[in-house]
Amino acid sequence: MATYAAPIPQISAHHVEHQSEGWTSWITTTDHKKIGIMYMVLTFIFFCLGGTEALLIRLQLGAPNNTLVSPTIYNQLFTMHGTTMIFLFIVPMMAGLANYFLPLMIGARDMAYPRLNALSFWLLLAGGLVFYASIFWSPPEAGWTSYPPLSSALYSPSGGQDAWIYLVHLTGLSSILGAINFYATVANMRARGMSWGRLPLFIWAMLTYSVLIIFAMPVIAGAVTMLLTDRHFGTHWFDPAQGGSPLLWQNLFWFFGHPEVYIMVLPGFGIVSEILPVFARKPIFGYKAIAASTVAIAFLGFLTWAHHMFTTPIPEAILVFVMLSSFLIAIPTGVKMLNWIATLWHGTIEFKTPLLFCVGFIALFLIGGISGVFLAIFPVDWQLNETYFVVAHIHFVLVGGAVFPIFAAIYYWFPKITGRMLGEGLGRLSFWLMFWGVLVTFLIQHVIGMDGMPRRVYEYDNVGHLALYNQISTVGSFILAAGVLVTVLNVWRSLKIGAIAGPDPWKANTLEWFTTSPPPVNNFDVIPRVRSVEPMRDIRREVQRRTSSSPASGSATVPAGVTQVGV
């Protein structure tokens, strides 16, 4: 056997100080990993609540002239559903994943501002509690966009609408503080050799996410403050009878709301860009193009907010500009699509569950993107706006573009978080149920919309094939819910009896796999020097080089606390 001439990189680590145990350690923690876990658990609970609200909506629409819920309860359900999924699930779930993995991926021992990081989580929890406490008196019912005058004190006099405003303030402040923390951490705490051109693509996505939040969130904060003063302090920002304008709300809301779409999907793009090369067993195709297109999408996202307002009295010159800018933003998105497909092309593909969710993402997001191009043509939008075609489009974009990457991340990073593998059979079952559930639920809604059924209505007449189409959509929603429940079962089962993962079960590329599973409090004993965009592959090659260059005889001695990674 051979003798190592020099130590190889370490992955073992130890606690640098005594850590408190029990539930109090979670309440008082500033460890980015514990905070990330709390983010993910909390937001998944909100995801289940929002999903339950969606199932009740689909049950009401499963038959014409149904009386399962009243019009008021229906309005409350779709307001709670949309608000929950956007403000309490997708955006903070991405923040939770970044909380856990961003420091690990750049070779840092914690976030730049650990206490601020903890505050971000508790602000999120406060916002969710304030919002859901409204169910004990009267939940908001003006929709997740809360257009005046529906959200005014005249039409929404209950405290539920105020709870919605406080939710936006609290979760927005949580997001802004988190975004500042992410940016400061990446800018100042990268491992030696990790230049901007060697950042993992998930980190590029989270940097862009952070910049978008920093610019967009103050706008919606100002808008909801104006709405609050209209409701309670005698101002008239949005009251046309007193010199205000409801269009001012729409401009402010969508100046935030359209970048918000990319705040939700860009981290998903980053997740997919990390997972695909691992299971294709080849480097990501066009690293620089993917990173540059991420920044381009963020910039163009601020130029297209008015395509949500095509039916408002806007000059045609502006309509044409917004239409063209909406077409333009499809170009960097198409660049990503082509690079992801090229990464898989001729790869040595291992069809594990994380890869299945990534491939499903590509298919579903492509459908949402194509329907979005149709809606960007303002004469077409005039016909389809406020119909179920728009509902189908936004769900293909957000379920395909954000939820599927989140589930890919769960299956990919669960071994690192827990030290155990999720069951592959249950994972595949969950994917296929969710994939077909999305298609059955939302594909038919394009037809429902083109047949003229408006969205946000709680009942409809039995004309044409609307009853059949809505029944199909309702059945699909329960197939989708079954897929989610299979993953919940898989997580519960794997926490108890899942196979031991080891530090690097996927033979992955980024630094979070350089340490133990789960990582220790200080993340790393030794932080390696980064020499490319695939530092773990470099480490494995170095270990193999040293092994192959050692003498053929003799005994191998490995320094204490040193473990070979991925060999």
Coordinates of C-alpha atoms in Angstrom, one line a residue, residues 24-541:
T24 CA -34.7 26.4 23.5
S25 CA -31.6 26.0 21.4
W26 CA -33.8 26.5 18.3
I27 CA -35.4 29.6 19.7
T28 CA -32.2 31.3 20.6
T29 CA -30.0 30.0 17.7
T30 CA -28.0 32.1 15.3
D31 CA -26.7 29.1 13.4
H32 CA -27.6 29.5 9.8
K33 CA -28.3 25.8 9.4
K34 CA -30.9 25.7 12.2
I35 CA -32.4 28.9 10.9
G36 CA -32.6 27.4 7.4
I37 CA -34.3 24.3 8.8
M38 CA -36.9 26.4 10.7
Y39 CA -37.5 28.4 7.5
M40 CA -38.1 25.3 5.5
V41 CA -40.3 23.6 8.0
L42 CA -42.4 26.7 8.6
T43 CA -42.9 27.5 4.9
F44 CA -43.8 23.9 4.1
I45 CA -46.5 24.1 6.8
F46 CA -47.8 27.2 5.0
F47 CA -47.6 25.4 1.7
C48 CA -49.9 22.6 3.1
L49 CA -52.3 25.3 4.3
G50 CA -52.3 27.0 1.0
G51 CA -52.7 23.7 -0.8
T52 CA -55.7 22.8 1.4
E53 CA -57.3 26.2 0.4
A54 CA -56.7 25.4 -3.2
L55 CA -58.4 22.0 -2.9
L56 CA -61.4 23.7 -1.3
I57 CA -61.5 26.1 -4.3
R58 CA -61.4 23.2 -6.7
L59 CA -64.1 21.3 -4.9
Q60 CA -66.4 24.4 -5.2
L61 CA -65.6 24.6 -8.9
G62 CA -66.0 20.9 -9.4
A63 CA -69.6 21.2 -10.3
P64 CA -71.7 24.0 -11.9
N65 CA -73.8 26.2 -9.5
N66 CA -72.2 24.5 -6.5
T67 CA -73.0 25.6 -3.0
L68 CA -70.2 24.0 -1.1
V69 CA -69.0 27.4 0.1
S70 CA -70.5 30.8 0.1
P71 CA -69.3 33.6 -2.2
T72 CA -67.7 35.4 0.8
I73 CA -65.8 32.2 1.9
Y74 CA -64.7 31.6 -1.7
N75 CA -63.2 35.1 -1.9
Q76 CA -61.4 34.5 1.4
L77 CA -60.1 31.2 0.2
F78 CA -58.5 32.4 -3.0
T79 CA -57.1 35.5 -1.3
M80 CA -55.6 33.3 1.4
H81 CA -54.3 30.8 -1.1
G82 CA -52.6 33.2 -3.4
T83 CA -51.1 35.3 -0.5
T84 CA -49.9 32.2 1.3
M85 CA -48.2 30.6 -1.7
I86 CA -46.3 33.8 -2.7
F87 CA -45.5 35.6 0.6
L88 CA -45.4 32.6 2.9
F89 CA -44.1 29.7 0.9
I90 CA -42.1 30.2 -2.4
V91 CA -40.1 33.4 -1.5
P92 CA -39.3 32.4 2.1
M93 CA -38.6 28.7 1.1
M94 CA -36.0 30.0 -1.3
A95 CA -34.6 32.1 1.6
G96 CA -34.6 29.0 3.8
L97 CA -32.6 26.9 1.3
A98 CA -30.1 29.8 0.9
N99 CA -29.8 30.2 4.7
Y100 CA -28.7 26.6 5.0
F101 CA -26.6 26.2 1.9
L102 CA -25.3 29.6 0.8
P103 CA -22.5 29.7 3.5
L104 CA -21.6 26.1 2.9
M105 CA -21.4 26.6 -0.9
I106 CA -19.1 29.5 -0.7
G107 CA -16.9 28.0 2.1
A108 CA -18.1 30.3 4.9
R109 CA -18.7 29.4 8.5
D110 CA -21.9 31.4 8.9
M111 CA -23.9 34.3 7.5
A112 CA -22.3 37.8 7.7
Y113 CA -24.9 38.9 10.3
P114 CA -26.1 35.9 12.3
R115 CA -28.4 37.8 14.6
L116 CA -30.0 39.7 11.7
N117 CA -30.5 36.3 10.1
A118 CA -32.4 35.1 13.1
L119 CA -34.5 38.3 13.1
S120 CA -35.5 37.7 9.5
F121 CA -37.0 34.3 10.4
W122 CA -38.9 35.6 13.4
L123 CA -40.4 38.5 11.3
L124 CA -41.6 35.9 8.8
L125 CA -43.2 33.9 11.6
A126 CA -44.9 37.0 13.0
G127 CA -46.2 37.9 9.5
G128 CA -47.7 34.5 9.1
L129 CA -49.3 34.4 12.5
V130 CA -50.8 37.9 12.1
F131 CA -52.2 36.9 8.7
Y132 CA -53.7 33.5 9.7
A133 CA -55.0 35.0 13.0
S134 CA -57.5 36.8 10.8
I135 CA -59.5 33.6 10.3
F136 CA -60.8 34.0 13.8
W137 CA -62.7 37.2 12.8
S138 CA -62.8 37.8 9.0
P139 CA -60.0 36.9 6.6
P140 CA -59.2 39.3 3.7
E141 CA -61.3 38.8 0.6
A142 CA -59.9 41.3 -2.0
G143 CA -57.6 38.9 -3.7
W144 CA -53.8 38.6 -3.3
T145 CA -53.4 41.7 -5.4
S146 CA -55.8 43.7 -3.2
Y147 CA -56.9 46.1 -5.9
P148 CA -58.7 49.3 -4.6
P149 CA -61.6 49.9 -4.3
L150 CA -62.2 46.3 -3.3
S151 CA -59.5 46.6 -0.6
S152 CA -60.8 50.0 0.7
A153 CA -62.6 50.4 4.0
L154 CA -65.9 50.8 2.2
Y155 CA -65.8 47.3 0.6
S156 CA -63.4 45.5 3.0
P157 CA -64.2 47.0 6.4
S158 CA -63.0 44.1 8.5
G159 CA -59.6 43.7 10.0
G160 CA -58.7 40.9 7.6
Q161 CA -57.5 43.4 5.0
D162 CA -55.4 45.1 7.6
A163 CA -53.9 41.7 8.5
W164 CA -52.9 41.4 4.8
I165 CA -51.2 44.7 4.9
Y166 CA -49.3 43.8 8.1
L167 CA -48.3 40.5 6.5
V168 CA -46.8 42.3 3.5
H169 CA -44.9 44.7 5.8
L170 CA -43.5 42.0 8.1
T171 CA -42.6 39.4 5.4
G172 CA -41.2 42.2 3.2
L173 CA -39.0 43.4 6.0
S174 CA -37.9 39.8 6.6
S175 CA -37.0 39.5 2.9
I176 CA -35.1 42.8 2.8
L177 CA -33.0 42.0 5.8
G178 CA -32.4 38.5 4.5
A179 CA -31.4 39.8 1.1
I180 CA -28.9 42.3 2.6
N181 CA -27.4 39.4 4.6
F182 CA -27.1 37.1 1.6
Y183 CA -25.4 39.8 -0.5
A184 CA -23.0 40.8 2.3
T185 CA -22.1 37.1 2.9
V186 CA -21.3 36.4 -0.7
A187 CA -19.4 39.6 -1.2
N188 CA -17.2 39.2 1.8
M189 CA -16.9 35.6 3.0
R190 CA -16.1 33.5 0.0
A191 CA -13.4 30.8 0.2
R192 CA -9.9 31.5 -1.1
G193 CA -10.0 31.3 -4.9
M194 CA -13.8 31.6 -5.3
S195 CA -13.8 34.6 -7.6
W196 CA -17.1 36.0 -9.0
G197 CA -16.4 33.8 -12.1
R198 CA -16.3 30.6 -9.9
L199 CA -19.5 31.2 -7.9
P200 CA -22.0 28.3 -8.0
L201 CA -24.9 29.1 -10.2
F202 CA -27.3 28.8 -7.2
I203 CA -25.3 31.6 -5.6
W204 CA -25.6 33.7 -8.7
A205 CA -29.4 33.2 -8.6
M206 CA -29.6 34.1 -4.9
L207 CA -27.5 37.3 -5.5
T208 CA -29.9 38.3 -8.2
Y209 CA -32.9 37.4 -6.0
S210 CA -31.4 39.6 -3.2
V211 CA -30.9 42.6 -5.5
L212 CA -34.5 42.3 -6.9
I213 CA -35.8 42.2 -3.3
I214 CA -33.8 45.2 -2.2
F215 CA -35.3 47.3 -5.1
A216 CA -38.8 45.8 -5.3
M217 CA -39.9 45.3 -1.7
P218 CA -39.7 49.0 -0.7
V219 CA -42.2 49.8 -3.5
I220 CA -44.9 47.4 -2.2
A221 CA -44.1 48.6 1.4
G222 CA -44.9 52.1 0.3
A223 CA -48.1 51.0 -1.6
V224 CA -49.5 49.1 1.4
T225 CA -48.7 52.0 3.7
M226 CA -50.7 54.3 1.4
L227 CA -53.5 51.7 1.4
L228 CA -53.5 51.6 5.2
T229 CA -53.7 55.4 5.5
D230 CA -56.5 55.4 3.0
R231 CA -58.4 52.9 5.2
H232 CA -57.8 54.5 8.6
F233 CA -56.3 58.0 8.4
G234 CA -58.4 59.9 5.9
T235 CA -56.0 60.0 2.9
H236 CA -57.3 59.4 -0.6
W237 CA -54.4 58.0 -2.6
F238 CA -56.5 55.4 -4.5
D239 CA -60.0 57.0 -4.3
P240 CA -60.9 58.6 -7.6
A241 CA -63.8 60.5 -6.0
Q242 CA -61.2 62.4 -3.9
G243 CA -58.5 63.0 -6.6
G244 CA -56.8 59.6 -6.2
S245 CA -56.4 56.8 -8.7
P246 CA -56.8 53.0 -8.5
L247 CA -54.3 52.8 -11.3
L248 CA -51.6 54.2 -9.0
W249 CA -52.1 51.1 -6.9
Q250 CA -51.8 48.9 -10.0
N251 CA -48.6 50.6 -11.1
L252 CA -47.0 50.4 -7.7
F253 CA -48.2 46.8 -7.1
W254 CA -47.0 45.4 -10.4
F255 CA -43.7 47.3 -10.3
F256 CA -43.1 45.0 -7.4
G257 CA -45.3 42.1 -8.6
H258 CA -43.6 41.4 -11.9
P259 CA -40.0 41.3 -10.5
E260 CA -41.6 39.2 -7.7
V261 CA -42.2 36.5 -10.4
Y262 CA -38.4 36.3 -11.0
I263 CA -37.7 36.6 -7.2
M264 CA -39.7 33.3 -7.1
V265 CA -38.3 31.5 -10.1
L266 CA -34.7 32.6 -10.4
P267 CA -33.6 30.6 -7.3
G268 CA -35.4 27.6 -8.9
F269 CA -33.2 28.2 -12.0
G270 CA -30.2 28.2 -9.8
I271 CA -31.2 24.9 -8.1
V272 CA -31.7 23.2 -11.5
S273 CA -28.4 24.5 -12.7
E274 CA -26.7 22.9 -9.8
I275 CA -28.5 19.5 -10.0
L276 CA -28.4 18.8 -13.8
P277 CA -24.6 18.6 -14.2
V278 CA -24.4 16.3 -11.2
F279 CA -26.7 13.7 -12.7
A280 CA -25.6 14.2 -16.3
R281 CA -22.0 13.6 -15.1
K282 CA -20.6 16.5 -17.1
P283 CA -20.0 20.2 -16.5
I284 CA -22.8 22.6 -16.9
F285 CA -23.0 23.8 -20.5
G286 CA -22.5 27.6 -20.8
Y287 CA -21.7 28.6 -17.2
K288 CA -21.1 32.2 -18.1
A289 CA -24.2 32.4 -20.3
I290 CA -26.4 31.1 -17.6
A291 CA -25.0 33.5 -15.0
A292 CA -25.3 36.5 -17.4
S293 CA -28.8 35.5 -18.4
T294 CA -29.8 35.5 -14.7
V295 CA -28.6 39.1 -14.4
A296 CA -30.3 40.1 -17.7
I297 CA -33.7 38.6 -16.5
A298 CA -33.5 40.7 -13.3
F299 CA -32.9 43.9 -15.3
L300 CA -35.6 43.3 -17.9
G301 CA -38.0 42.2 -15.2
F302 CA -38.3 45.9 -14.1
L303 CA -39.3 47.0 -17.6
T304 CA -42.4 44.8 -18.1
W305 CA -44.7 45.4 -15.1
A306 CA -47.3 47.1 -17.3
H307 CA -48.1 43.9 -19.2
H308 CA -50.3 43.1 -16.2
M309 CA -52.3 46.3 -17.1
F310 CA -52.9 45.9 -20.8
T311 CA -56.7 46.4 -20.3
T312 CA -56.2 49.7 -18.5
P313 CA -56.2 53.1 -20.4
I314 CA -52.5 53.1 -21.4
P315 CA -51.2 54.8 -24.6
E316 CA -50.6 52.4 -27.4
A317 CA -46.9 53.4 -27.6
I318 CA -46.4 52.2 -24.1
L319 CA -48.3 49.0 -24.8
V320 CA -46.0 48.3 -27.8
F321 CA -42.9 49.0 -25.6
V322 CA -44.1 46.7 -22.9
M323 CA -45.0 44.0 -25.4
L324 CA -41.6 44.1 -27.0
S325 CA -39.8 44.1 -23.6
S326 CA -41.9 41.1 -22.6
F327 CA -40.7 39.3 -25.8
L328 CA -37.1 40.4 -25.0
I329 CA -37.1 38.8 -21.5
A330 CA -37.9 35.4 -23.2
I331 CA -34.4 35.5 -24.8
P332 CA -32.3 35.0 -21.6
T333 CA -34.8 32.5 -20.4
G334 CA -34.5 30.6 -23.7
V335 CA -30.7 30.7 -23.3
K336 CA -31.1 28.9 -20.0
M337 CA -33.4 26.3 -21.5
L338 CA -31.0 25.6 -24.3
N339 CA -28.0 25.3 -21.9
W340 CA -29.9 22.9 -19.6
I341 CA -30.8 20.7 -22.5
A342 CA -27.2 20.8 -23.8
T343 CA -26.0 19.8 -20.3
L344 CA -28.1 16.7 -20.5
W345 CA -27.2 16.0 -24.2
H346 CA -24.8 13.1 -24.4
G347 CA -24.4 13.0 -20.7
T348 CA -24.0 9.9 -18.6
I349 CA -27.4 10.4 -17.1
E350 CA -28.5 8.9 -13.7
F351 CA -32.3 9.3 -13.4
K352 CA -32.5 9.9 -9.7
T353 CA -35.5 11.7 -8.2
P354 CA -33.8 15.2 -8.1
L355 CA -33.1 15.0 -11.8
L356 CA -36.7 13.9 -12.5
F357 CA -38.1 17.0 -10.8
C358 CA -35.6 19.1 -12.8
V359 CA -36.6 17.6 -16.1
G360 CA -40.3 18.0 -15.1
F361 CA -39.5 21.7 -14.3
I362 CA -38.1 22.2 -17.8
A363 CA -41.3 20.7 -19.5
L364 CA -43.8 22.6 -17.3
F365 CA -42.0 25.9 -17.2
L366 CA -41.7 25.8 -21.0
I367 CA -45.5 25.5 -21.3
G368 CA -45.9 28.4 -18.9
G369 CA -43.4 30.4 -20.9
I370 CA -45.1 29.8 -24.2
S371 CA -48.5 30.9 -22.8
G372 CA -46.8 33.9 -21.4
V373 CA -45.6 35.0 -24.8
F374 CA -49.2 34.8 -26.0
L375 CA -50.4 37.0 -23.1
A376 CA -47.6 39.5 -23.9
I377 CA -49.3 40.3 -27.2
F378 CA -51.7 42.9 -26.0
P379 CA -54.5 42.3 -28.5
V380 CA -54.5 38.7 -27.4
D381 CA -54.3 39.7 -23.8
W382 CA -57.4 41.9 -24.3
Q383 CA -59.3 38.7 -25.1
L384 CA -57.8 36.4 -22.5
N385 CA -57.2 38.7 -19.5
E386 CA -59.2 37.8 -16.4
T387 CA -60.0 34.4 -17.7
Y388 CA -58.8 30.9 -16.6
F389 CA -56.1 31.1 -19.3
V390 CA -54.2 33.5 -17.1
V391 CA -54.7 31.1 -14.1
A392 CA -53.3 28.3 -16.1
H393 CA -50.3 30.4 -17.2
I394 CA -49.3 31.6 -13.8
H395 CA -49.6 28.1 -12.2
F396 CA -47.4 26.5 -14.9
V397 CA -44.9 29.3 -14.3
L398 CA -44.9 29.1 -10.5
V399 CA -45.6 25.4 -9.9
G400 CA -43.3 24.3 -12.7
G401 CA -40.8 27.1 -12.2
A402 CA -40.6 27.2 -8.4
V403 CA -42.4 24.3 -6.7
F404 CA -40.7 21.6 -8.8
P405 CA -37.2 23.0 -8.2
I406 CA -38.0 23.2 -4.5
F407 CA -38.9 19.5 -4.5
A408 CA -35.8 18.8 -6.5
A409 CA -33.8 20.6 -3.8
I410 CA -35.5 18.6 -1.1
Y411 CA -34.5 15.3 -2.6
Y412 CA -31.0 16.6 -3.5
W413 CA -30.1 18.2 -0.2
F414 CA -32.0 16.1 2.3
P415 CA -29.0 13.8 2.7
K416 CA -26.8 16.8 3.6
I417 CA -29.3 18.2 6.1
T418 CA -30.2 14.9 7.8
G419 CA -27.4 12.4 6.9
R420 CA -30.0 10.1 5.5
M421 CA -31.3 9.3 2.0
L422 CA -34.9 9.8 0.9
G423 CA -36.5 6.7 -0.5
E424 CA -36.0 6.5 -4.3
G425 CA -39.2 4.6 -5.0
L426 CA -41.4 6.9 -3.1
G427 CA -39.6 9.8 -4.7
R428 CA -40.4 8.6 -8.2
L429 CA -44.0 8.0 -7.2
S430 CA -44.2 11.5 -5.8
F431 CA -42.8 13.0 -9.0
W432 CA -45.1 11.3 -11.4
L433 CA -48.2 12.1 -9.3
M434 CA -47.2 15.7 -9.1
F435 CA -46.2 15.9 -12.8
W436 CA -49.4 14.4 -14.1
G437 CA -51.4 16.3 -11.4
V438 CA -50.1 19.6 -12.7
L439 CA -50.9 18.7 -16.3
V440 CA -54.4 17.4 -15.6
T441 CA -55.2 20.4 -13.3
F442 CA -53.9 23.3 -15.3
L443 CA -53.5 22.3 -18.9
I444 CA -57.3 22.1 -19.3
Q445 CA -57.7 25.5 -17.8
H446 CA -56.3 27.0 -21.0
V447 CA -59.3 25.7 -22.7
I448 CA -61.6 26.8 -19.9
G449 CA -60.2 30.3 -20.3
M450 CA -60.6 30.4 -24.1
D451 CA -64.2 29.2 -23.6
G452 CA -64.7 32.5 -21.7
M453 CA -64.8 31.4 -18.1
P454 CA -63.6 34.3 -15.9
R455 CA -61.3 33.7 -13.0
R456 CA -62.2 34.7 -9.4
V457 CA -65.8 33.5 -9.8
Y458 CA -67.2 31.0 -7.3
E459 CA -69.8 29.4 -9.6
Y460 CA -70.7 29.0 -13.3
D461 CA -73.6 27.8 -15.4
N462 CA -73.6 24.4 -17.0
V463 CA -72.9 25.6 -20.6
G464 CA -70.8 23.8 -23.2
H465 CA -68.2 21.6 -21.7
L466 CA -67.4 23.8 -18.6
A467 CA -68.7 21.2 -16.1
L468 CA -66.5 18.4 -17.6
Y469 CA -63.4 20.6 -17.9
N470 CA -63.7 21.8 -14.3
Q471 CA -64.2 18.3 -13.1
I472 CA -61.0 17.2 -14.8
S473 CA -59.2 20.1 -13.3
T474 CA -60.5 19.2 -9.8
V475 CA -59.5 15.6 -10.1
G476 CA -56.0 16.7 -11.2
S477 CA -55.6 18.9 -8.1
F478 CA -56.1 15.9 -5.9
I479 CA -53.6 13.9 -7.9
L480 CA -51.1 16.7 -7.3
A481 CA -51.9 16.8 -3.6
A482 CA -51.4 13.0 -3.4
G483 CA -47.9 13.5 -4.8
V484 CA -47.1 16.1 -2.2
L485 CA -48.3 13.8 0.6
V486 CA -46.0 11.0 -0.8
T487 CA -43.0 13.3 -0.3
V488 CA -44.2 14.1 3.3
L489 CA -44.4 10.4 4.0
N490 CA -41.0 9.8 2.4
V491 CA -39.4 12.5 4.6
W492 CA -41.1 11.1 7.8
R493 CA -40.0 7.5 6.9
S494 CA -36.5 8.5 5.9
L495 CA -35.8 10.5 9.1
K496 CA -36.4 7.2 11.0
I497 CA -35.0 4.4 8.8
G498 CA -33.4 6.1 5.7
A499 CA -30.1 4.8 4.4
I500 CA -27.1 6.6 5.8
A501 CA -26.0 9.1 3.2
G502 CA -22.3 9.8 3.9
P503 CA -20.7 13.2 3.2
D504 CA -21.1 13.1 -0.6
P505 CA -23.7 10.5 -1.9
W506 CA -24.2 12.2 -5.3
K507 CA -20.5 12.8 -6.2
A508 CA -21.5 16.4 -6.5
N509 CA -19.6 19.5 -7.5
T510 CA -20.0 22.2 -4.8
L511 CA -18.5 22.8 -1.4
E512 CA -21.4 21.9 0.8
W513 CA -20.5 18.2 0.1
F514 CA -17.0 18.7 1.4
T515 CA -18.1 18.5 5.0
T516 CA -20.0 15.9 7.0
S517 CA -23.7 15.1 6.7
P518 CA -25.2 16.9 8.6
P519 CA -22.5 19.6 8.8
P520 CA -21.1 20.6 12.2
V521 CA -21.7 24.0 13.8
N522 CA -18.5 25.5 12.4
N523 CA -19.2 23.9 8.9
F524 CA -15.6 23.1 8.1
D525 CA -12.4 22.3 9.9
V526 CA -10.4 23.1 6.7
I527 CA -11.7 25.2 3.9
P528 CA -10.1 24.2 0.6
R529 CA -8.8 26.6 -2.0
V530 CA -11.2 26.9 -4.9
R531 CA -9.7 26.4 -8.4
S532 CA -12.7 26.1 -10.6
V533 CA -16.5 26.2 -10.7
E534 CA -16.5 22.5 -9.6
P535 CA -14.3 22.4 -6.4
M536 CA -15.5 18.9 -5.3
R537 CA -14.6 17.4 -8.6
D538 CA -11.2 19.0 -8.3
I539 CA -10.8 17.5 -4.8
R540 CA -11.7 14.0 -6.0
R541 CA -9.3 14.3 -8.9

